[in-house]
Coordinates of C-alpha atoms and ligand atoms in Angstrom, one line a residue:
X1 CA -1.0 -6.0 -43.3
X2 CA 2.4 -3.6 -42.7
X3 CA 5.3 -5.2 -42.8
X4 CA 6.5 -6.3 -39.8
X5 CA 9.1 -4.2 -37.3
X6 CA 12.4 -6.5 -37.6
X7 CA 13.6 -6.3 -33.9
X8 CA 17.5 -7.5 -33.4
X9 CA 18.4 -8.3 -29.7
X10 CA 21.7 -8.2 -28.7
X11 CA 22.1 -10.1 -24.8
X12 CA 20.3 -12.8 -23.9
X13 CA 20.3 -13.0 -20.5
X14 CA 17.6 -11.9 -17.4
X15 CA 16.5 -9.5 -19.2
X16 CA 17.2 -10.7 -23.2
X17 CA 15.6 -13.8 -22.4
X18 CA 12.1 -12.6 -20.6
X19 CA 11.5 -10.0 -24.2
X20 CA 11.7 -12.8 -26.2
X21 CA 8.9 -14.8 -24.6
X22 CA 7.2 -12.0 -23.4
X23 CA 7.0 -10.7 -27.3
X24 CA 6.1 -14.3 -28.0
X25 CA 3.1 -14.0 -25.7
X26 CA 2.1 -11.0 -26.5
X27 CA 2.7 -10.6 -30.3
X28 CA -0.8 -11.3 -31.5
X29 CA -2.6 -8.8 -29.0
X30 CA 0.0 -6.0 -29.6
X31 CA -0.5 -7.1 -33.4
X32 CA -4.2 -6.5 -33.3
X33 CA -3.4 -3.3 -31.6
X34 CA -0.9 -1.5 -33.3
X35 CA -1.9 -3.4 -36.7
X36 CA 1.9 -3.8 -37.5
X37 CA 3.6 -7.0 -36.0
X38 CA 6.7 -7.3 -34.1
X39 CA 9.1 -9.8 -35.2
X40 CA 12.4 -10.5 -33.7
X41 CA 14.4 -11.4 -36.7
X42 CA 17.8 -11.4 -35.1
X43 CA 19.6 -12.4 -31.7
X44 CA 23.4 -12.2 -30.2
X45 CA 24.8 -13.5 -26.7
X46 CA 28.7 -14.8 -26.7
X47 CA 27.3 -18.2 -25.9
X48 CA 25.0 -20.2 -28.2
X49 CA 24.8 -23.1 -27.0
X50 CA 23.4 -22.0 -23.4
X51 CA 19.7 -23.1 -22.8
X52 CA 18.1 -19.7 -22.6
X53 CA 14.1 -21.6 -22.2
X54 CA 13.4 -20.8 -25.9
X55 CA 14.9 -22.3 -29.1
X56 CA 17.7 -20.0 -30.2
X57 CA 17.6 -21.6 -33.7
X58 CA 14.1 -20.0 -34.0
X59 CA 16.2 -16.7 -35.1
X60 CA 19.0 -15.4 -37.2
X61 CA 22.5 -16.2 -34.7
X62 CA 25.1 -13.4 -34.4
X63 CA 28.3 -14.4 -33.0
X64 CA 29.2 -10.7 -33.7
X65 CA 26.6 -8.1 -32.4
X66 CA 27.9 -5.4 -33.9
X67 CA 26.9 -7.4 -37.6
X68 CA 23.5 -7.9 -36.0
X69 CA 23.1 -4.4 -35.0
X70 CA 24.0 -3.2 -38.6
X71 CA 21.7 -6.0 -40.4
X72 CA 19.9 -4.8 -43.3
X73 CA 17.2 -7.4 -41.7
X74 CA 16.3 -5.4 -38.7
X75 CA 14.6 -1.9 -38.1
X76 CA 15.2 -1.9 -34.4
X77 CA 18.4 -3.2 -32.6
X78 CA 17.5 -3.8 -28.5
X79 CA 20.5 -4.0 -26.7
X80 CA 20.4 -5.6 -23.7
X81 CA 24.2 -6.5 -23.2
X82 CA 25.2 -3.5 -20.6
X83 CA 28.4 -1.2 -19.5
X84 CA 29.2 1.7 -20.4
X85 CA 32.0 1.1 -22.5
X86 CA 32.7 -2.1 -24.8
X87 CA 29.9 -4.3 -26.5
X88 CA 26.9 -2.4 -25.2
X89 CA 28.2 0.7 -26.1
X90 CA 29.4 -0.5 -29.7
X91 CA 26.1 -2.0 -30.2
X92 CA 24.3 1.3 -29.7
X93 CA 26.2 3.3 -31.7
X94 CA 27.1 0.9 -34.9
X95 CA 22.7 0.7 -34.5
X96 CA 22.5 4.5 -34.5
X97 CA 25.2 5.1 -37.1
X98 CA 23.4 2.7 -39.3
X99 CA 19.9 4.4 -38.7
X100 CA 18.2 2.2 -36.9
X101 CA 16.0 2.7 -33.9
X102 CA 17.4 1.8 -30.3
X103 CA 15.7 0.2 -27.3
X104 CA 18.5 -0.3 -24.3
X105 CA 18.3 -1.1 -20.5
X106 CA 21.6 -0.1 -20.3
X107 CA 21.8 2.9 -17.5
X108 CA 25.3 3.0 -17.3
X109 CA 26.0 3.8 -20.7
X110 CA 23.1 6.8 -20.8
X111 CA 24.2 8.1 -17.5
X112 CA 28.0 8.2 -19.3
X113 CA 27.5 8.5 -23.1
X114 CA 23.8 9.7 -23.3
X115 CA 24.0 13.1 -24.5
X116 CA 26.4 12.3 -27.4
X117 CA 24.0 8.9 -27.8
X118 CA 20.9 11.3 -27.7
X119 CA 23.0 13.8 -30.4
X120 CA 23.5 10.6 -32.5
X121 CA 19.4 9.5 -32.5
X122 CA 18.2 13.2 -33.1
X123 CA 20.8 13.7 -36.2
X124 CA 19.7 10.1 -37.3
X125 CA 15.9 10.7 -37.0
X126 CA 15.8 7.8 -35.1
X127 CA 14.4 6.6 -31.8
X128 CA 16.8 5.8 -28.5
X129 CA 14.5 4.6 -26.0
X130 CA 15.6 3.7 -22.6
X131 CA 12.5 3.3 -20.1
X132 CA 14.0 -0.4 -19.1
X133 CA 17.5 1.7 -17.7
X134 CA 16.0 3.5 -14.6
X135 CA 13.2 1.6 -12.0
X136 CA 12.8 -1.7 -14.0
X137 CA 9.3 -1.9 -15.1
X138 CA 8.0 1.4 -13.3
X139 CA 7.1 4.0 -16.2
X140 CA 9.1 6.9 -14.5
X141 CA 11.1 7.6 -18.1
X142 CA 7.6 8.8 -19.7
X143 CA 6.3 10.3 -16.4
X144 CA 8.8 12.3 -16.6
X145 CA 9.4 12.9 -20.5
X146 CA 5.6 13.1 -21.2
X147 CA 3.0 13.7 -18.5
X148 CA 4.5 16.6 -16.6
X149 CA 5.0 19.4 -18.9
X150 CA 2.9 21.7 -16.7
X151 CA 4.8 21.2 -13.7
X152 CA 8.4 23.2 -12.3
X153 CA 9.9 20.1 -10.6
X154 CA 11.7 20.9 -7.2
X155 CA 13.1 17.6 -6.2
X156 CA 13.0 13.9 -7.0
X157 CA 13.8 11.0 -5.0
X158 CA 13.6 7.0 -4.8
X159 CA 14.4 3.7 -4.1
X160 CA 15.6 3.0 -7.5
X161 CA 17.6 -0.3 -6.7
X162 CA 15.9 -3.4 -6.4
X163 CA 19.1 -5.6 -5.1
X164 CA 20.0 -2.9 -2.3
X165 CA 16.6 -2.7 -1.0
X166 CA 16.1 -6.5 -1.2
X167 CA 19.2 -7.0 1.3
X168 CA 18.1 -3.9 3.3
X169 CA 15.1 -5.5 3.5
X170 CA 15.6 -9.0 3.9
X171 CA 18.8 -8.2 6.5
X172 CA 16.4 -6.4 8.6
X173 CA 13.5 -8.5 8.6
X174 CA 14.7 -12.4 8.6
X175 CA 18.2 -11.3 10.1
X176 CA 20.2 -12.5 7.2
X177 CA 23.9 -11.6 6.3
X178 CA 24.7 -8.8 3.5
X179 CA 25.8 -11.9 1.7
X180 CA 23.4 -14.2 1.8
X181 CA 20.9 -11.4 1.1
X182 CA 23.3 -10.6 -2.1
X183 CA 23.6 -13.9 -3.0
X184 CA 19.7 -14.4 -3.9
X185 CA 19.6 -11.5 -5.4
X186 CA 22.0 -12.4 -7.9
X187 CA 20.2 -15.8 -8.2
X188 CA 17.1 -14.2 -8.9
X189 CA 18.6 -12.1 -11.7
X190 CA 18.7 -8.1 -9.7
X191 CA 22.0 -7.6 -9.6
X192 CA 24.0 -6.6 -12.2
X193 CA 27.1 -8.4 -13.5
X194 CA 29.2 -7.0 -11.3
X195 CA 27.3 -6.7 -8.4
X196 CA 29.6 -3.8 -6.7
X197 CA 27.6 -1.4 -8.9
X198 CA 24.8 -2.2 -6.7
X199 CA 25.7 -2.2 -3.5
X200 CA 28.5 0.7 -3.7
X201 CA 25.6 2.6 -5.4
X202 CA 26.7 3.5 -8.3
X203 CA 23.6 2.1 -10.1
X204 CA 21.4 4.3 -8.7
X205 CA 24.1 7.1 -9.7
X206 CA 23.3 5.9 -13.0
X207 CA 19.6 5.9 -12.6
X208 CA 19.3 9.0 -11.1
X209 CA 21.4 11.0 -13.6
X210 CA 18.9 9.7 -16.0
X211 CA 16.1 11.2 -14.4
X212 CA 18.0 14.9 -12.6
X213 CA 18.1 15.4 -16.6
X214 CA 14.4 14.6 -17.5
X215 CA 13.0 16.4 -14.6
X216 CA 15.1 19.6 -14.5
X217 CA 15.8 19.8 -18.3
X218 CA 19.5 19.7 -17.5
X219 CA 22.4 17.9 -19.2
X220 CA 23.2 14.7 -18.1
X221 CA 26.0 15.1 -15.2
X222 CA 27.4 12.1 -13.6
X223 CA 30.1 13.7 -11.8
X224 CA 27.8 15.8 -9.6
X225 CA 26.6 13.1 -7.9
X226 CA 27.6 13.0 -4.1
X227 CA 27.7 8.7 -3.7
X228 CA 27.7 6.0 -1.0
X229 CA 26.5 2.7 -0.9
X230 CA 25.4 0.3 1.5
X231 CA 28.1 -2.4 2.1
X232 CA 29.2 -0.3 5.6
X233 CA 25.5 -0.8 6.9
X234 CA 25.7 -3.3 9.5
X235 CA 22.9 -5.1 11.6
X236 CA 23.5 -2.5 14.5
X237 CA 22.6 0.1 12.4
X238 CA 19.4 -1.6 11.5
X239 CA 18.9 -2.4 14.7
X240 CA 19.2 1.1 16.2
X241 CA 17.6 2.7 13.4
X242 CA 14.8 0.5 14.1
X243 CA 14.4 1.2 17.7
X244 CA 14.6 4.9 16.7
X245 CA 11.8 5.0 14.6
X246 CA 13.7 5.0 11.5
X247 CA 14.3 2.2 8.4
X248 CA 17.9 2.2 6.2
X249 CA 17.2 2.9 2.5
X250 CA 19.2 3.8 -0.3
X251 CA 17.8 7.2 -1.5
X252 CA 19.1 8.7 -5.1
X253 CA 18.0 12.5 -4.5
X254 CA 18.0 14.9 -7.2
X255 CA 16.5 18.7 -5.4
X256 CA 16.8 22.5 -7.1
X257 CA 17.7 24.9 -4.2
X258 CA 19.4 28.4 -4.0
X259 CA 22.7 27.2 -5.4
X260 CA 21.8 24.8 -7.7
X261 CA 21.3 21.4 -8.2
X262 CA 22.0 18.8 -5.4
X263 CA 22.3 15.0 -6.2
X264 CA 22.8 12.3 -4.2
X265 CA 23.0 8.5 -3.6
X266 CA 23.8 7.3 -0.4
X267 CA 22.3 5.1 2.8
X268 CA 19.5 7.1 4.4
X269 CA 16.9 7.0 7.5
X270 CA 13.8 7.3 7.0
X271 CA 10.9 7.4 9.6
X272 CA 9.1 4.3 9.6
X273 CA 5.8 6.1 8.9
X274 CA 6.4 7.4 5.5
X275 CA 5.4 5.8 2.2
X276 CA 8.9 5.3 1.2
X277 CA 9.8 3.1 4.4
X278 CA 7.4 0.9 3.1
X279 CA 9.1 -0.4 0.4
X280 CA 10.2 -3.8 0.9
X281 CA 12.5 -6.2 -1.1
X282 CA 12.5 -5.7 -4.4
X283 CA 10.5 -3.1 -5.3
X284 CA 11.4 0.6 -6.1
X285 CA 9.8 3.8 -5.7
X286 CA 9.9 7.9 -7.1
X287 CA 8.5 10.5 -5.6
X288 CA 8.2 13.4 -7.9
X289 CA 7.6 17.3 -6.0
X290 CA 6.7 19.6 -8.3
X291 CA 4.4 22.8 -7.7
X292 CA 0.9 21.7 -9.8
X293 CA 0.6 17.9 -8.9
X294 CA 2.8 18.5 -5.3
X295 CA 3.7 15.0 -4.6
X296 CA 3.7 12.0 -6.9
X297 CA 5.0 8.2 -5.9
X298 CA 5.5 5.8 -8.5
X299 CA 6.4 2.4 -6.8
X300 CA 6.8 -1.6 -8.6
X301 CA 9.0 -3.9 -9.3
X302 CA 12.4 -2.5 -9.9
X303 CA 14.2 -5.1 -11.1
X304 CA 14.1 -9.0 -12.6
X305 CA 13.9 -10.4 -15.9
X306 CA 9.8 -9.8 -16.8
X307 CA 9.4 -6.7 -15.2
X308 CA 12.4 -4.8 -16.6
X309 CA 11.5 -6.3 -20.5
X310 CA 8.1 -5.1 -19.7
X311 CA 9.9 -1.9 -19.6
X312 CA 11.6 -3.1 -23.0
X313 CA 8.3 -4.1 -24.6
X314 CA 6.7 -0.6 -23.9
X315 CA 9.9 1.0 -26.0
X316 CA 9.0 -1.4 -29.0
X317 CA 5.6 -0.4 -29.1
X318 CA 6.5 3.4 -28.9
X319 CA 8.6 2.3 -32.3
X320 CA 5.8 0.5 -33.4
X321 CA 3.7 3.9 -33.1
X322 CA 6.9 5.4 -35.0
X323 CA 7.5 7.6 -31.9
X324 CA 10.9 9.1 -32.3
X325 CA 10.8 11.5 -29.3
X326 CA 14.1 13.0 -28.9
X327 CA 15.2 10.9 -25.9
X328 CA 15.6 13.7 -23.4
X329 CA 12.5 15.5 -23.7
X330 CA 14.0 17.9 -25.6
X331 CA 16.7 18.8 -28.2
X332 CA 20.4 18.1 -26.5
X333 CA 21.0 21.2 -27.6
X334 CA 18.3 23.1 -25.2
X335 CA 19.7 21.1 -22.5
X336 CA 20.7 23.7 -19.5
X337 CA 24.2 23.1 -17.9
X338 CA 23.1 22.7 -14.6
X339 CA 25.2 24.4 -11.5
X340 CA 26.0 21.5 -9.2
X341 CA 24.9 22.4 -5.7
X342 CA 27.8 21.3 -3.6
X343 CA 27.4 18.5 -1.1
X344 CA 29.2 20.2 2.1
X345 CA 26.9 22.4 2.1
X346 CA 23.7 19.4 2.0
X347 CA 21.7 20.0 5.3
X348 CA 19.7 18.0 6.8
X349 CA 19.1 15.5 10.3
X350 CA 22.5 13.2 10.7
X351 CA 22.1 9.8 12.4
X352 CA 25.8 9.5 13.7
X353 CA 27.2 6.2 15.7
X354 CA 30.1 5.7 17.6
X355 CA 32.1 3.5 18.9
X356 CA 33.4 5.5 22.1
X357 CA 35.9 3.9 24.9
X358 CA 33.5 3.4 28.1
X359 CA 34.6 5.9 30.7
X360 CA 33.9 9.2 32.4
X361 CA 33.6 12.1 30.5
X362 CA 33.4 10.3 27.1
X363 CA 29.6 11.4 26.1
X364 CA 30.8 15.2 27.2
X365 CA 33.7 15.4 25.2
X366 CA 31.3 14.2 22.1
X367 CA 28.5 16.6 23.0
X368 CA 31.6 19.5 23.1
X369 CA 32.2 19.1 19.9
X370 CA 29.1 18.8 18.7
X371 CA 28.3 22.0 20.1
X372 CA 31.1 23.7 18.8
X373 CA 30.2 23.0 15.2
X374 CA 26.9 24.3 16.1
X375 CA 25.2 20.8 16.2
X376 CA 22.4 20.4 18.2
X377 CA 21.5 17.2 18.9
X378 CA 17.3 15.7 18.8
X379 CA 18.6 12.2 21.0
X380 CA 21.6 10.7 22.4
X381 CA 21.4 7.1 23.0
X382 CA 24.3 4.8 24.9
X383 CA 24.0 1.0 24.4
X384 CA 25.0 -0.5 27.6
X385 CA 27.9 -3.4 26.9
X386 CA 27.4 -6.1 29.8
X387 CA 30.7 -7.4 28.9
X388 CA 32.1 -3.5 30.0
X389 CA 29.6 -3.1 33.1
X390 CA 31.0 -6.9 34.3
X391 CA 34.2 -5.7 33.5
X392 CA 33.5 -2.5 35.6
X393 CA 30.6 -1.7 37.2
X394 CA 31.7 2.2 37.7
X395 CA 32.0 2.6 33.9
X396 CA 35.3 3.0 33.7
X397 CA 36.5 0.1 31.8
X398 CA 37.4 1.9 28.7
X399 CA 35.4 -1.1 26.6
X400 CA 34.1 -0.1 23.2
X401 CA 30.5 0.6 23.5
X402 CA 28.0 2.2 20.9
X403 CA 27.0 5.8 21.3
X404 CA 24.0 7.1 19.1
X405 CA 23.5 10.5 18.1
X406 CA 20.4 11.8 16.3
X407 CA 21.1 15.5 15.1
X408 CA 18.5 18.3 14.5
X409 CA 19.5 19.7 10.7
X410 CA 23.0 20.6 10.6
X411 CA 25.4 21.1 7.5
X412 CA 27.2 18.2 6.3
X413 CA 30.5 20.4 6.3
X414 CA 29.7 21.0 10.5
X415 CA 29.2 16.9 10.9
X416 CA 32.3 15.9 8.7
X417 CA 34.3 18.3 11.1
X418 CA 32.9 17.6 14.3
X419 CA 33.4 13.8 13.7
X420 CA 36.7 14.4 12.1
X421 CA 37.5 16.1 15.7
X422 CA 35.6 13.5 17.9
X423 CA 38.3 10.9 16.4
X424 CA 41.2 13.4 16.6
X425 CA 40.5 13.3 20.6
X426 CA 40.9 9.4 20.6
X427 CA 36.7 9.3 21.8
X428 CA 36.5 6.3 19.6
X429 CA 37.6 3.1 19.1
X430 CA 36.5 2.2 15.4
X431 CA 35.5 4.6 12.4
X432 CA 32.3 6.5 13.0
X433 CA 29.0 5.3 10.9
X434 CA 27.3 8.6 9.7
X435 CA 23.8 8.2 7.8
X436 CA 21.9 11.4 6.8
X437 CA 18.2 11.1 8.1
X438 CA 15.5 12.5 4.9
X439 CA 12.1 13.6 6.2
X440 CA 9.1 13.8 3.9
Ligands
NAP1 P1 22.9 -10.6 -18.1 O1 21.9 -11.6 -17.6 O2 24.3 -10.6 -17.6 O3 22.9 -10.8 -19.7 C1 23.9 -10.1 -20.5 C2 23.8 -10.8 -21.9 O4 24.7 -10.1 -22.7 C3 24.1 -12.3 -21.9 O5 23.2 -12.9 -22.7 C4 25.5 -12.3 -22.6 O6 25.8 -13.5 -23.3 C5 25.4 -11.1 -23.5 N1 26.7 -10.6 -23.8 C6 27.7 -10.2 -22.9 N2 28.8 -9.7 -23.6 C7 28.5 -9.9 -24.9 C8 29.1 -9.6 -26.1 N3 30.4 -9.1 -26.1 N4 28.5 -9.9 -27.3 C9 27.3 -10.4 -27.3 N5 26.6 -10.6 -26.2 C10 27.2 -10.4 -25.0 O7 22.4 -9.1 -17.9 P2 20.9 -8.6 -17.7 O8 20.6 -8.7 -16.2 O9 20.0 -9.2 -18.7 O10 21.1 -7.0 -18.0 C11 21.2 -6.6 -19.3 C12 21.1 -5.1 -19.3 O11 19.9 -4.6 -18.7 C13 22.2 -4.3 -18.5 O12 22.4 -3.1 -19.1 C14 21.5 -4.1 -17.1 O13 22.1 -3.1 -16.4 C15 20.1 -3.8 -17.6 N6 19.1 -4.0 -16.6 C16 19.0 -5.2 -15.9 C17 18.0 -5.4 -15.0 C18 17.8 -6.7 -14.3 O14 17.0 -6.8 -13.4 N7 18.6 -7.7 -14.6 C19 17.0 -4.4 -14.8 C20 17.2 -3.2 -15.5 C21 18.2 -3.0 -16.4 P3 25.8 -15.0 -22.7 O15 24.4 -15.2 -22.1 O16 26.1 -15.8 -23.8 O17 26.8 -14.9 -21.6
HSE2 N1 20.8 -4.2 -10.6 C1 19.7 -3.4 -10.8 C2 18.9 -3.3 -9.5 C3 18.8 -3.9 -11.9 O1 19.1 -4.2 -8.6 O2 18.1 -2.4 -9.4 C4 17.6 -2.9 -12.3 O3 18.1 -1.8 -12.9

């Protein structure tokens, strides 16, 4: 028999935990297999005295992960510790450095230090493999690294947070407050450690920089990103959307056009017909466009202990197979520096509400401006406020009341400046709530 592959995890935690027993589940079958066993050799967490469900003292303890992920005992170092700077970081390179291979979860540290991590694996001969780090334990890494080399990709987008869509979900359907909803979803292990990265969206920043770079071949670029998260989304916008025909989701698009390369995270309405407003709780989904398979959804569980060190497990066996792919599909260096397509200039439907002061000639000043950005609008809808109709049944009461606007595709450079007008003329009564609308 070949000598084991000595595995070293560093973090023990949602997702630490659910590799080691799902290695201890699996080791025989993946044994039989690959006919070279796993063995996890080594483990680090700051706390070892925390009951973790399996006996620590089964494994060599690091109180210092950086010794672990230098061992002369282990081959492979899995770092499942996360952030982009500190610990995780350290971990991966002090593993690299040292030549061994890396399996990481850690988004936030590709979508920051990836390229110079990638640089590090090629000159090291060694693996860095990071299909745990975007989607949880949806394959979308290797889709994209490995079964689409016959396809030009022309735009990618997804659910690629399981926390925000659980409390989009769950706020929509049961009625629940944002932090109740957020609340389970840190009890059930989605969010991350700080959950602002969730719901402020910069997660699925992260996620999506990792995959703009695998599908269009292009550096890894952060900064580009256009983001905004979901912690402004009330229940009145799920409400409305709703009775529009439309469902709240928050999209990470990456899409080629004339001037470049657009990417985006923010809130978005979807019509309630198509695949992607199907996507409940949980669960995430991509949808690949490219010109020889057109349309391809990938959609699972996006987040959770099991599912993401499924995701985990999948990279060991790859270094089981002594797979040492270089981690971007191709060398750093034929990376292309991609021209970031500038988000003024994103077009597309708007979904625009405001909160206008009840009287005459309110809904006419709105449309004004409107048409003077060149906006033309699909629906206007007016909630009527029986508090303000009591108050006055001529409509004249001034009361803050909700005024709906569904545009047909307009610039975002024409919305911000109609709406920045709109408020200018004391129309409203509270900041406006803008969510761009995404047809399929
Ligand atoms: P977690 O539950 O917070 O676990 C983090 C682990 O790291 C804990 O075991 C902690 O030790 C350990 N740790 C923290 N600082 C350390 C240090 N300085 N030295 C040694 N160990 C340290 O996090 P998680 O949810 O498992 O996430 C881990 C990684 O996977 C992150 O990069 C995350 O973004 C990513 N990820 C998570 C999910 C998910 O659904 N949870 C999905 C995909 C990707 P103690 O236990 O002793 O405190
Ligand atoms: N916090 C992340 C999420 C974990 O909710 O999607 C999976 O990457």
């Amino acid at each position: 028999m070949t000598r084991p592959l000595r595995v070293g995890i560093a973090g023990l935690g949602t997702v630490g935990a659910s590799v080691i027993k799902i290695l201890a589940r699996r080791n025989a079958v993946l044994t039989q297999r690959y006919g070279r066993p796993v063995e996890v050799t080594a483990v680090s967490a700051r706390d070892r005295t925390k009951n973790r469900g399996f006996d620590v003292a089964d494994y060599q303890w690091f109180d210092d992960p950086i010794a672990l992920a230098t061992s002369p005992d282990v081959d492979c170092v899995v770092e499942l510790v996360g952030g982009s700077e500190g610990a995780g970081r350290e971990i991966v390179e002090a593993a690299l450095r040292a030549g061994k291979h890396v399996v990481t979860a850690n988004k936030a540290l590709l979508a920051q230090h990836g390229l110079e991590l990638a640089r590090l694996a090629e000159a090291n001969g060694v693996a860095l493999a990071f299909e745990a780090s975007v989607a949880g334990g949806i394959p979308v890494i290797k889709t994209l690294r490995e079964a689409l080399p016959g396809n030009a990709i022309s735009r990618l987008y997804g659910i690629l947070n399981g926390t925000c869509n659980y409390i989009l979900s769950r706020m929509e359907i049961e009625g629940l407050t944002f932090q109740e909803c957020l609340k389970d979803a840190q009890r059930l292990g989605y969010a991350e450690a700080d959950p602002t990265f969730d719901v402020e969206g910069f997660d699925t920043a992260h996620k999506l920089a990792i995959l703009t770079s695998l599908a269009f071949e292009t550096e890894v670029d952060l900064e580009a990103i256009y983001v905004e998260g979901i912690s402004s989304i009330t229940p009145l916008d799920l409400t409305m959307a709703s009775e529009l025909g439309f469902r709240i989701k928050l999209l990470g698009v990456a899409e080629r056009n004339a001037m470049g390369i657009e990417q985006r995270v923010h809130p978005t309405m979807v019509p309630k017909s198509s695949a992607i407003a199907q996507v409940m709780g949980v669960t995430n989904a991509v949808t690949i466009d490219a010109d020889a398979i057109k349309e391809l959804t990938l959609i699972g569980p996006g987040a959770g202990g099991d599912a993401t060190a499924s995701a985990v497990v999948a990279d060991i066996a790859d270094v089981v197979l002594g797979k040492a792919d270089h981690p971007f599909g191709c060398s750093v260096d034929r990376l292309e520096k991609a021209t970031r397509s500038p988000m003024q200039r994103h077009e597309g439907g708007y979904y625009i509400r405001l909160t206008v002061h009840d009287r005459p000639g309110v809904a006419a000043g709105v449309a004004t401006r409107m048409a003077e950005a060149d906006i033309s609008l699909e629906s206007i809808l007016q909630k009527r406020s029986e508090k303000a109709a009591n108050q006055d049944p001529h409509g004249r009461s001034g009361a803050p009341v909700p005024l709906v606007l569904i545009t047909y595709a307009a610039t975002e450079s024409a919305i911000r400046s109609a709406v920045e007008r709109i408020s200018e003329d004391g129309l409203i009564a509270e900041p406006p709530q803008v969510i761009r609308i995404e047809r399929e």
